[in-house]
N, CA and C atoms as an extended XYZ file, in Angstrom:
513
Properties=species:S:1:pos:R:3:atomname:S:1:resname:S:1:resid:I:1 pbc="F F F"
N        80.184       52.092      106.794 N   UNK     1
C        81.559       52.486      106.967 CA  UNK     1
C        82.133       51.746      108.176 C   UNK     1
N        83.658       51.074      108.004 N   UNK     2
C        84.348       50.719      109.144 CA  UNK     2
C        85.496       50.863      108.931 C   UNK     2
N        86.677       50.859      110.019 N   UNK     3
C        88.119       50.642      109.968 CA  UNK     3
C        88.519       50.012      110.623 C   UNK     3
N        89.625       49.447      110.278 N   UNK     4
C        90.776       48.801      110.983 CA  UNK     4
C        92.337       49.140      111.054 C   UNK     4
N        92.687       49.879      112.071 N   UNK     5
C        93.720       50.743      111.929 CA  UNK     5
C        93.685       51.655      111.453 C   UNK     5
N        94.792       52.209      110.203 N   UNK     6
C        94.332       53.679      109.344 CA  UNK     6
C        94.077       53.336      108.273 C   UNK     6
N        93.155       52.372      108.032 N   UNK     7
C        92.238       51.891      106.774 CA  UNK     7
C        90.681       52.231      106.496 C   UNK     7
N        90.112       52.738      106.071 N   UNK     8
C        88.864       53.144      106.261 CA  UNK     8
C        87.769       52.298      104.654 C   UNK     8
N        86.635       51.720      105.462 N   UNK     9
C        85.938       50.883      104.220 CA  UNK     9
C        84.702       51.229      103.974 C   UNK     9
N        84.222       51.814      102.863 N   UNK    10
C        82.829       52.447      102.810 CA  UNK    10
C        82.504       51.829      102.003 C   UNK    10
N        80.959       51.057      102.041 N   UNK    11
C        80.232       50.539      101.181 CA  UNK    11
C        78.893       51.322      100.715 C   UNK    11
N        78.432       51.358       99.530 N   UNK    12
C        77.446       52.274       99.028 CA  UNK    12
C        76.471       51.374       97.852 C   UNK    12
N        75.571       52.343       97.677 N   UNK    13
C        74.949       52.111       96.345 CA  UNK    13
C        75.335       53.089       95.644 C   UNK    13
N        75.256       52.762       93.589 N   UNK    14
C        75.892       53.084       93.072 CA  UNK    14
C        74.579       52.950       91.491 C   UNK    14
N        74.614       53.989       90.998 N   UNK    15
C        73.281       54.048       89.928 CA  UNK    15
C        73.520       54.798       88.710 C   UNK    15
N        74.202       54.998       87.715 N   UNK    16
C        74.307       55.782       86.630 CA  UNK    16
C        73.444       55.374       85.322 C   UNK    16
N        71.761       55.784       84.939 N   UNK    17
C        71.302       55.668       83.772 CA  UNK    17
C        72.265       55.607       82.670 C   UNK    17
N        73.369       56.996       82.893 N   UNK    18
C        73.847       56.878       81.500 CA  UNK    18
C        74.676       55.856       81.046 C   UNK    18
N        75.235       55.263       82.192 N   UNK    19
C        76.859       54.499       82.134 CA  UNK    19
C        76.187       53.179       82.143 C   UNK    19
N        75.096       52.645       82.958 N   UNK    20
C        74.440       51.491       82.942 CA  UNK    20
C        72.970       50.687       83.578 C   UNK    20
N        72.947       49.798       82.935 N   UNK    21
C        71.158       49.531       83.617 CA  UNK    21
C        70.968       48.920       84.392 C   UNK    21
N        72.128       48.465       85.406 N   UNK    22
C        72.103       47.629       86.883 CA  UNK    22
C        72.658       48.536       87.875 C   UNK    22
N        72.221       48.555       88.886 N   UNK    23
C        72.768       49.242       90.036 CA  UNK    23
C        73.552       48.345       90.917 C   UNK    23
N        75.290       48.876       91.499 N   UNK    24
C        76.469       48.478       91.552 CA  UNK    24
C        76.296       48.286       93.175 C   UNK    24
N        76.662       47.778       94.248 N   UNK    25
C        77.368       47.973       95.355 CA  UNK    25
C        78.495       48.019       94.881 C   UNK    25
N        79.225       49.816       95.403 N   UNK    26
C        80.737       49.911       95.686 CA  UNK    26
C        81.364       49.707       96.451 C   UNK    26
N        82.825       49.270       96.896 N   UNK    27
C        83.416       49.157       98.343 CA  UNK    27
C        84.756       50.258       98.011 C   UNK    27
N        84.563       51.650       98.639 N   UNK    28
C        85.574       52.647       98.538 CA  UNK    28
C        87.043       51.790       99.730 C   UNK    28
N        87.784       51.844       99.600 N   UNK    29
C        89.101       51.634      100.533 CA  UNK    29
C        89.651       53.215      100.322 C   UNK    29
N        89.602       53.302      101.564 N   UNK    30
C        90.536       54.806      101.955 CA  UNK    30
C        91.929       54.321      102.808 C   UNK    30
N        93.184       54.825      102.172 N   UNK    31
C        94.459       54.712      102.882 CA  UNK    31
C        95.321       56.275      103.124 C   UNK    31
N        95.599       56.081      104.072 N   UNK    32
C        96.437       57.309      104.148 CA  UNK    32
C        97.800       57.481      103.429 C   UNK    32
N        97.897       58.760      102.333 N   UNK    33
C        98.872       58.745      101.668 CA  UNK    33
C       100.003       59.509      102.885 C   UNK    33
N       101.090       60.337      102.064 N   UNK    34
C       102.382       60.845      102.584 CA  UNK    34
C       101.544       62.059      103.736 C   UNK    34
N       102.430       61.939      104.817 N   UNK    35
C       101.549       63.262      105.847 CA  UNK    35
C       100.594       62.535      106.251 C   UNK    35
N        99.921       61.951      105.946 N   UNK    36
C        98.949       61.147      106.988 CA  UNK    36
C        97.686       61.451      106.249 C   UNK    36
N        97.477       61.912      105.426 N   UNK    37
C        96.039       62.752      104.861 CA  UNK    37
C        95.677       61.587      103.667 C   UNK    37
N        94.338       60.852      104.107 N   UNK    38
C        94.079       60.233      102.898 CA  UNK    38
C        93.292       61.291      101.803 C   UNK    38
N        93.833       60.406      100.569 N   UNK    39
C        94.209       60.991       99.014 CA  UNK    39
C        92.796       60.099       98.802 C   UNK    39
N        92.392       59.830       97.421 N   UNK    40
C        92.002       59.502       96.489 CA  UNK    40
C        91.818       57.951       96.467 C   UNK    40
N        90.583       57.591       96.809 N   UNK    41
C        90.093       56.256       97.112 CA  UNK    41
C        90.438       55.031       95.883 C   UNK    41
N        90.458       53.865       96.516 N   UNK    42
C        90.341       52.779       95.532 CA  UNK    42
C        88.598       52.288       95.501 C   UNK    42
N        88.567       52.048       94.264 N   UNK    43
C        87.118       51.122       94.727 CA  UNK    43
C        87.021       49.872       93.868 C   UNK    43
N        86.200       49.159       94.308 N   UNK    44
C        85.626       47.686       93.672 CA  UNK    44
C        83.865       47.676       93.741 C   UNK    44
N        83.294       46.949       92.583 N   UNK    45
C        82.262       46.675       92.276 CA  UNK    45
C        81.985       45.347       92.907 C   UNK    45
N        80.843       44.986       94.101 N   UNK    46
C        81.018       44.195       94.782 CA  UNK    46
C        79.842       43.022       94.055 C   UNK    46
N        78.921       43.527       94.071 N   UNK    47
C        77.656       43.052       92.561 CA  UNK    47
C        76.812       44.010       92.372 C   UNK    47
N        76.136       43.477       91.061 N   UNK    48
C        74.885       44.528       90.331 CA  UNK    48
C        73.426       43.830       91.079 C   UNK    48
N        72.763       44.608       90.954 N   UNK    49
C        71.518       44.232       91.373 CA  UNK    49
C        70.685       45.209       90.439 C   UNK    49
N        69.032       44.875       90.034 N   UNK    50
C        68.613       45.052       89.207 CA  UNK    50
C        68.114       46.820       89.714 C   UNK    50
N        68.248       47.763       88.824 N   UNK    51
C        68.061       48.995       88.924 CA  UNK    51
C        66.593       49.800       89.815 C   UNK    51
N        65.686       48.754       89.448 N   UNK    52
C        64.780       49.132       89.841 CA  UNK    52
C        64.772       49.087       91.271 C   UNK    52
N        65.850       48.610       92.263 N   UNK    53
C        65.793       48.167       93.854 CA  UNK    53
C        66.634       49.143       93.982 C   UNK    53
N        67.192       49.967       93.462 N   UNK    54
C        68.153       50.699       93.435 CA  UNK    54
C        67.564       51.891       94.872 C   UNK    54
N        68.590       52.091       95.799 N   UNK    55
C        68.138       52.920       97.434 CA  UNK    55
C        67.332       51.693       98.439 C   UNK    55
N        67.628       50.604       97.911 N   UNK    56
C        66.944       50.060       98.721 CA  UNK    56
C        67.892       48.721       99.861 C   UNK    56
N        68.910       48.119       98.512 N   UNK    57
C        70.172       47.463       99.135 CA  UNK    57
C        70.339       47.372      100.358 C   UNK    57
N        70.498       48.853      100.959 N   UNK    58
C        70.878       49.264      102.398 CA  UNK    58
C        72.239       48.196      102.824 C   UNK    58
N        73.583       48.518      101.948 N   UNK    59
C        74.574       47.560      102.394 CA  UNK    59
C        74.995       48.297      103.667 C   UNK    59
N        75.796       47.351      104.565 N   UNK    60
C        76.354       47.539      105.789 CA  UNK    60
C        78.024       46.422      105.692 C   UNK    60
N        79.103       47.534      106.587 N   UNK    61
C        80.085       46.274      106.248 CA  UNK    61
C        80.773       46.189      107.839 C   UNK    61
N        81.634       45.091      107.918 N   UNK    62
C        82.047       44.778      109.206 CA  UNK    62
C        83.732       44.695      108.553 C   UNK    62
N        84.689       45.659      108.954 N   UNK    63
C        85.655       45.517      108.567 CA  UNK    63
C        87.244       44.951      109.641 C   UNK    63
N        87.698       43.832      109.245 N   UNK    64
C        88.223       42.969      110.860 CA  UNK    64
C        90.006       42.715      109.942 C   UNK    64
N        90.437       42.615      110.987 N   UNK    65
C        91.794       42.127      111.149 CA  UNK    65
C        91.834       40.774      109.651 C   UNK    65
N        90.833       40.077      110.376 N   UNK    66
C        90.464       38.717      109.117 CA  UNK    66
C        90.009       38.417      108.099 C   UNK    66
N        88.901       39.836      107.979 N   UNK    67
C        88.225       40.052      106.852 CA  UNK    67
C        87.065       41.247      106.652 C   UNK    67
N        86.525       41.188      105.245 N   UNK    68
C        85.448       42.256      105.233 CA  UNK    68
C        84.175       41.357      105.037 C   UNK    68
N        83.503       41.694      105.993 N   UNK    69
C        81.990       41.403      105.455 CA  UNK    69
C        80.966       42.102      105.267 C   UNK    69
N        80.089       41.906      104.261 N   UNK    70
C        79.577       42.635      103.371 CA  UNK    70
C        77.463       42.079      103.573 C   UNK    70
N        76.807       43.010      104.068 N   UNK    71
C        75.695       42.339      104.231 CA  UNK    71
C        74.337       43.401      103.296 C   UNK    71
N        73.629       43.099      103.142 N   UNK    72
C        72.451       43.617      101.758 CA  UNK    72
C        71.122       43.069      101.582 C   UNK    72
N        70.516       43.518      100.770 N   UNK    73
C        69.392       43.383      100.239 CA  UNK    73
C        69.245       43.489       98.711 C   UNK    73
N        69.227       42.399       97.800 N   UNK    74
C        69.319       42.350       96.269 CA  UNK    74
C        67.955       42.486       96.079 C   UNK    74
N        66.931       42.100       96.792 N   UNK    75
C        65.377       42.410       95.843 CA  UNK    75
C        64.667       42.478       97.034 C   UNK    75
N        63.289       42.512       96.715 N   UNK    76
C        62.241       42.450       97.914 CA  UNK    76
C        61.625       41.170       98.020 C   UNK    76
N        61.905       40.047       97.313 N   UNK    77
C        61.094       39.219       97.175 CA  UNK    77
C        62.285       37.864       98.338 C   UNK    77
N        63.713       38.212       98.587 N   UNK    78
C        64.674       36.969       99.317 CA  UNK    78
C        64.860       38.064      100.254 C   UNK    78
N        65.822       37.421      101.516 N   UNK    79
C        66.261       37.304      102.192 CA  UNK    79
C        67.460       38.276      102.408 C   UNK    79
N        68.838       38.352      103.778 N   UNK    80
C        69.495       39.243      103.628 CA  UNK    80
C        70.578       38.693      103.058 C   UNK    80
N        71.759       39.067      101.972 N   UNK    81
C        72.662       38.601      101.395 CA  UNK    81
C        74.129       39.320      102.185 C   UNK    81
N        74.896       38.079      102.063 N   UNK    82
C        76.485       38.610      101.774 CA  UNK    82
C        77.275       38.157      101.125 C   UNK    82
N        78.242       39.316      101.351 N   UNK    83
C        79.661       38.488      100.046 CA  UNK    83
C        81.121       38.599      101.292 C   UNK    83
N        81.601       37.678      101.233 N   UNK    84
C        83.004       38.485      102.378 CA  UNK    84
C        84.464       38.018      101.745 C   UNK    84
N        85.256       39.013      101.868 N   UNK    85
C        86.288       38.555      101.329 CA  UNK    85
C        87.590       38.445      102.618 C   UNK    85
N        87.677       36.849      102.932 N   UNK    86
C        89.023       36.828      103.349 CA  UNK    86
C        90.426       37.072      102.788 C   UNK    86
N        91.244       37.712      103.921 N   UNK    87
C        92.099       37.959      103.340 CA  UNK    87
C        93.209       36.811      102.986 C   UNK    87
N        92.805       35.803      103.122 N   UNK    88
C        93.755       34.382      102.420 CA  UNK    88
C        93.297       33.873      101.818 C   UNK    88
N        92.278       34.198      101.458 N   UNK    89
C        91.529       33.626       99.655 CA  UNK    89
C        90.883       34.490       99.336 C   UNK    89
N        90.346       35.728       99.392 N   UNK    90
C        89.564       36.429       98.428 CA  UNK    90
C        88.268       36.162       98.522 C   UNK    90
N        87.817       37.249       97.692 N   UNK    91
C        86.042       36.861       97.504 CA  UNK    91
C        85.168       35.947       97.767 C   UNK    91
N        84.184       35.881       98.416 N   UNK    92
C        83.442       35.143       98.219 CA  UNK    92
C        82.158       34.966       97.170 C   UNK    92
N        81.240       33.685       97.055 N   UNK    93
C        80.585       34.295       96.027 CA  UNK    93
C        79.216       34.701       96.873 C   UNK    93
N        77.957       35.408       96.374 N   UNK    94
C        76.975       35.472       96.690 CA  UNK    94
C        76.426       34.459       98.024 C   UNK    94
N        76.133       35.062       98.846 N   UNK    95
C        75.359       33.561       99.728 CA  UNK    95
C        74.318       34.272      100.638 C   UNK    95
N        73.464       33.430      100.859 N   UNK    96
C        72.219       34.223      101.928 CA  UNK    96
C        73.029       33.841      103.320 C   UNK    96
N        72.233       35.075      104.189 N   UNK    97
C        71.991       35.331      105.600 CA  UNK    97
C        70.993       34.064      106.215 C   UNK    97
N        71.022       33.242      106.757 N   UNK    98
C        70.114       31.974      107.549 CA  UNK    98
C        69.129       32.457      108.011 C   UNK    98
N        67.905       32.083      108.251 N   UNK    99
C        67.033       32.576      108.937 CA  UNK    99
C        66.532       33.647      108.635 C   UNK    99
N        66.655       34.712      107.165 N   UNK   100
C        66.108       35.856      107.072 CA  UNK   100
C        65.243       35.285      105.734 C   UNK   100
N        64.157       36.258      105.744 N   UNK   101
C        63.356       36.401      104.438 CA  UNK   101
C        63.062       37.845      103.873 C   UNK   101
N        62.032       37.792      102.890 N   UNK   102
C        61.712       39.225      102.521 CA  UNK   102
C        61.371       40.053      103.554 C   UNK   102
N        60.791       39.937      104.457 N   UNK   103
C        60.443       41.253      105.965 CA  UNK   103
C        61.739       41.303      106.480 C   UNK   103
N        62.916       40.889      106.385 N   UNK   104
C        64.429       40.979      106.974 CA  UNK   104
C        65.077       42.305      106.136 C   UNK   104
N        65.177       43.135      106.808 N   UNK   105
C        65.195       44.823      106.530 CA  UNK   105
C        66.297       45.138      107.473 C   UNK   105
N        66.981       46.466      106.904 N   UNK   106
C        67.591       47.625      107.519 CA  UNK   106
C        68.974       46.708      108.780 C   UNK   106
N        69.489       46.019      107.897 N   UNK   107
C        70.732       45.199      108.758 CA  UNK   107
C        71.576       46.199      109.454 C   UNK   107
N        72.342       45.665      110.027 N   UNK   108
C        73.400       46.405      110.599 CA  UNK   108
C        74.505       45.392      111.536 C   UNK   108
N        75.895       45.309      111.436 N   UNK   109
C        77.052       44.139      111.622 CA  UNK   109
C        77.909       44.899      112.268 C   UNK   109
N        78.612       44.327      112.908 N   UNK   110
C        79.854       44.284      113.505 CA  UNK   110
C        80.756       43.558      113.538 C   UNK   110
N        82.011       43.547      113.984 N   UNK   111
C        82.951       42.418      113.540 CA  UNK   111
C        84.074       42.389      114.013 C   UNK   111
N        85.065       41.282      114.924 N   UNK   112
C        86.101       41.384      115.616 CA  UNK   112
C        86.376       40.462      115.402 C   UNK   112
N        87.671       40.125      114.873 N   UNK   113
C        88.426       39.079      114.215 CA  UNK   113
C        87.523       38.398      113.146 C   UNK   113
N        87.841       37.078      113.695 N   UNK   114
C        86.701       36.359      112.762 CA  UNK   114
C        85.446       35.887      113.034 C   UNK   114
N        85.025       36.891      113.233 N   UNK   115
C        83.565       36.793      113.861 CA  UNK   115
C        82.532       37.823      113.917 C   UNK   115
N        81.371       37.783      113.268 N   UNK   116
C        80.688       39.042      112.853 CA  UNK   116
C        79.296       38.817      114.124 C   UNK   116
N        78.925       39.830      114.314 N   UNK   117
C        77.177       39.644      114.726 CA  UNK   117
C        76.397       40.589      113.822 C   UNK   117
N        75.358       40.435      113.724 N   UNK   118
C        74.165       40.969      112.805 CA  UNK   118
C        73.113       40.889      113.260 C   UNK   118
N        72.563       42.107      113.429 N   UNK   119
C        71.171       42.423      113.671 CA  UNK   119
C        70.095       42.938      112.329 C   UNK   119
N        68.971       42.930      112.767 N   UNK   120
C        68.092       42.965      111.332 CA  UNK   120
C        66.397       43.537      111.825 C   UNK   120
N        65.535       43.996      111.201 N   UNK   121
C        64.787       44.383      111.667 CA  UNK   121
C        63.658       43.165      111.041 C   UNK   121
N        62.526       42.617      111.274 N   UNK   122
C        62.073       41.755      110.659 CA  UNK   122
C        60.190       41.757      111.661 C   UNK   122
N        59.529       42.584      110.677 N   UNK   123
C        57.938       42.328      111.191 CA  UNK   123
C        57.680       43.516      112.640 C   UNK   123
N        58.181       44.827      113.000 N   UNK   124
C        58.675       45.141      114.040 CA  UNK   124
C        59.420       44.187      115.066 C   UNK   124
N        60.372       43.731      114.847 N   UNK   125
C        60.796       42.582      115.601 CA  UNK   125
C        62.760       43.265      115.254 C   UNK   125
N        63.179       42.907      116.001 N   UNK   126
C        65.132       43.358      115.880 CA  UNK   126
C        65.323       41.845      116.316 C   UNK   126
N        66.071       40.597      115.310 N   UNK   127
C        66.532       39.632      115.497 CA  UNK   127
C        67.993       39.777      115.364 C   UNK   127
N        68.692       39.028      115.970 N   UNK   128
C        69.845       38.928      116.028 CA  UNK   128
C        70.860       37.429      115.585 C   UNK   128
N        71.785       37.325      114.375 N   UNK   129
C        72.312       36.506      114.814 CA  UNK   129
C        73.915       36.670      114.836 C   UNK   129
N        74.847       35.805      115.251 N   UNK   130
C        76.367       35.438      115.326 CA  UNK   130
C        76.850       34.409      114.505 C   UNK   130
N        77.887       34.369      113.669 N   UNK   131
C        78.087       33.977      112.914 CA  UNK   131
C        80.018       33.808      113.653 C   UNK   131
N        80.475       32.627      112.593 N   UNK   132
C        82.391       32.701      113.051 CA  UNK   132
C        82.752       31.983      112.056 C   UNK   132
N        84.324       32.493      111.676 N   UNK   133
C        84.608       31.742      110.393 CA  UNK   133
C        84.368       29.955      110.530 C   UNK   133
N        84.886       29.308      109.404 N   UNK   134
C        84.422       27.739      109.582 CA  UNK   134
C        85.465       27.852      108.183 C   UNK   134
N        86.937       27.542      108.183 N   UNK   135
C        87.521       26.871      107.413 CA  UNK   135
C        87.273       28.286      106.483 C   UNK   135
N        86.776       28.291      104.785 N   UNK   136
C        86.405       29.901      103.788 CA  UNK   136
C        85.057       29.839      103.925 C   UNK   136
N        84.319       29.361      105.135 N   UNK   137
C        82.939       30.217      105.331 CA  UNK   137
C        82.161       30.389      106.505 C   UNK   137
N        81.476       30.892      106.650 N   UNK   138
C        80.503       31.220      108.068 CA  UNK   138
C        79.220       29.865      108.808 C   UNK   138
N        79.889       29.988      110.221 N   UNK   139
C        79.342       29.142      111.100 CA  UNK   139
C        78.028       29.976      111.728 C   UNK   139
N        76.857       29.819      111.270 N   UNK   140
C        76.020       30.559      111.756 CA  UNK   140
C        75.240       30.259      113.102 C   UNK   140
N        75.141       30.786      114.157 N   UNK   141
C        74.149       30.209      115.246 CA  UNK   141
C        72.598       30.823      115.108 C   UNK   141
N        71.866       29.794      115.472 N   UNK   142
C        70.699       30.389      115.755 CA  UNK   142
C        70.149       31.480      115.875 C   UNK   142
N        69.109       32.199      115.249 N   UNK   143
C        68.513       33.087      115.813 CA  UNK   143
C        68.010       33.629      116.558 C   UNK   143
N        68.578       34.607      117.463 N   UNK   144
C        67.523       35.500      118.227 CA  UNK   144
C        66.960       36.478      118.558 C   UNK   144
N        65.761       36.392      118.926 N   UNK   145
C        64.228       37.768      118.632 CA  UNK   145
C        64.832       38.620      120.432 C   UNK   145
N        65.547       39.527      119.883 N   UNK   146
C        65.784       40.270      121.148 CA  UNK   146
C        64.328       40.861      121.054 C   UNK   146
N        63.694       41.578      121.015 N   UNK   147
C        62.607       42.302      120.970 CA  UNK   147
C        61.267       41.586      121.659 C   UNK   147
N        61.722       40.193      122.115 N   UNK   148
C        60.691       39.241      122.927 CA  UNK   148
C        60.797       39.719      124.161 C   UNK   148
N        60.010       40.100      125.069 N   UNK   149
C        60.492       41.050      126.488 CA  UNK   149
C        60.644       41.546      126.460 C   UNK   149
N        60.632       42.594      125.749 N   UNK   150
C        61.584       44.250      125.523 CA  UNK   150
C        60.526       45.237      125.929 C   UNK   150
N        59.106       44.992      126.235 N   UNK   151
C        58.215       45.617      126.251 CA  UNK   151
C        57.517       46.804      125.125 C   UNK   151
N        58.432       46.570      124.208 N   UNK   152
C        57.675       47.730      123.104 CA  UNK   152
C        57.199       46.794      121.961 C   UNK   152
N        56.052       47.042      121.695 N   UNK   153
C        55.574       46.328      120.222 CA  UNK   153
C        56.063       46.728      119.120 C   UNK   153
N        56.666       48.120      118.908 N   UNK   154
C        56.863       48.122      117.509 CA  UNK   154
C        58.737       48.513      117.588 C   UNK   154
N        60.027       47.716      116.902 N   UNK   155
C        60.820       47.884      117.362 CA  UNK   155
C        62.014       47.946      115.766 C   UNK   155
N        62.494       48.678      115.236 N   UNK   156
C        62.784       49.420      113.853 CA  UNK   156
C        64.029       49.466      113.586 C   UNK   156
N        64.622       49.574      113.026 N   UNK   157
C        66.441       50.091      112.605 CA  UNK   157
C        67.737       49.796      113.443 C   UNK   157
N        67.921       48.602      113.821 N   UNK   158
C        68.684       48.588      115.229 CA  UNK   158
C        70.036       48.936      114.419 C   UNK   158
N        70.891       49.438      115.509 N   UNK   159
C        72.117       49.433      115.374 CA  UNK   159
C        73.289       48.465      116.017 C   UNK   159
N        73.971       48.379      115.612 N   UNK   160
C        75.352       47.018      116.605 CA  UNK   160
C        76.722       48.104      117.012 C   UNK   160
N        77.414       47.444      118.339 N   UNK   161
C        78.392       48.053      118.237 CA  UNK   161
C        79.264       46.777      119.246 C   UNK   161
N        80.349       47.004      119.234 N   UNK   162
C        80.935       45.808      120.674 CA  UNK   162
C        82.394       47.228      121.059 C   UNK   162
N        82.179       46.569      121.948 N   UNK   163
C        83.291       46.843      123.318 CA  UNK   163
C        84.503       46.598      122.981 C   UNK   163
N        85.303       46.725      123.758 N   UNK   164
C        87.013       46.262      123.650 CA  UNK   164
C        86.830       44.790      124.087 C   UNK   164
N        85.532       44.722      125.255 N   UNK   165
C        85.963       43.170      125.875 CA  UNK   165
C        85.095       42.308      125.053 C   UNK   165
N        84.674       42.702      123.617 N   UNK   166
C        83.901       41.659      122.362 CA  UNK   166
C        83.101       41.395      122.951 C   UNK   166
N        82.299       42.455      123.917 N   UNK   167
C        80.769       42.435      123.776 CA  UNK   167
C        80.049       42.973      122.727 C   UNK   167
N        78.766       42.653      122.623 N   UNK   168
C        78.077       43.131      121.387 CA  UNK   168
C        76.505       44.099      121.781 C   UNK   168
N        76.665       45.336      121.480 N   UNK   169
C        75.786       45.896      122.345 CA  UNK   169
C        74.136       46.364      121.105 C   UNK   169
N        73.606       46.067      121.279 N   UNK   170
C        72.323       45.850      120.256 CA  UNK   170
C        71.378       47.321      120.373 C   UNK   170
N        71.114       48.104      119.819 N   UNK   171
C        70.477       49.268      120.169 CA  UNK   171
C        69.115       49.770      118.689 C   UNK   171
């Protein structure tokens, strides 16, 4: 879940045997109707992924002035995925995360203007990278293993958050 202003963006997994045999990432958009009280969500189907990974996705989104980005897990066997849609062209298609593989788990993003950071959990290890738009796609920098010096060996689920002054605080 993120907002920008009085916009609110929830991304989920999404699984109905009866209705179908792929499991959906949804993206709910919440707006505030009359009185200020949001009503009755919009949503979009962002992609299917095969049913059987289904609770496992773990999408996370970064929702900015410039755009939404959208970060995941489609199987156990690749890397971390996103999709982002600017708002002066739309969708993007499918593309991997740099530097992640199958042990690249339990993401988590942030995002101020055009510019996301992402953290990831990978081998007990919390890597980090920064990414900035580049023309309709992402300029990725290098990776880095915050968890080198940190003194704990085993290091799990990080969370992201930034500041007003677009710091990025890693936890």
């Amino acid at each position: 879940m993120d907002y920008e202003g009085n916009t609110v963006l929830v991304v989920c997994e999404y699984f109905d045997p009866a209705l179908t045999t792929e499991s959906e990432l949804w993206l709910f958009t919440f707006n505030p109707g009359s009185g200020g009280l949001y009503s009755t969500p919009t949503y979009e189907t962002i992609i299917t992924y095969p049913s059987s990974y289904f609770g496992n996705a773990k999408p996370v989104i970064a929702f900015t002035s410039s755009q939404i980005f959208i970060v995941y897990r489609k199987n156990a066997s690749e890397g971390l995925k996103q999709r982002t849609k600017w708002y002066d062209t739309g969708w993007t298609s499918e593309a991997n995360v740099p530097q992640t593989d199958a042990n690249s788990i339990n993401p988590a993003v942030a995002g101020r203007a055009a510019h996301v950071h992402i953290v990831f959990e990978s081998l007990a290890e919390i890597h980090y990278k920064f990414a900035y738009r580049q023309g309709s796609s992402w300029r990725y920098e290098s990776l880095i293993n915050l968890s080198s010096g940190s003194g704990f060996n085993q290091n799990y689920h990080p969370s992201i958050s930034i500041s007003d002054g677009s710091n990025a605080y890693v936890m």
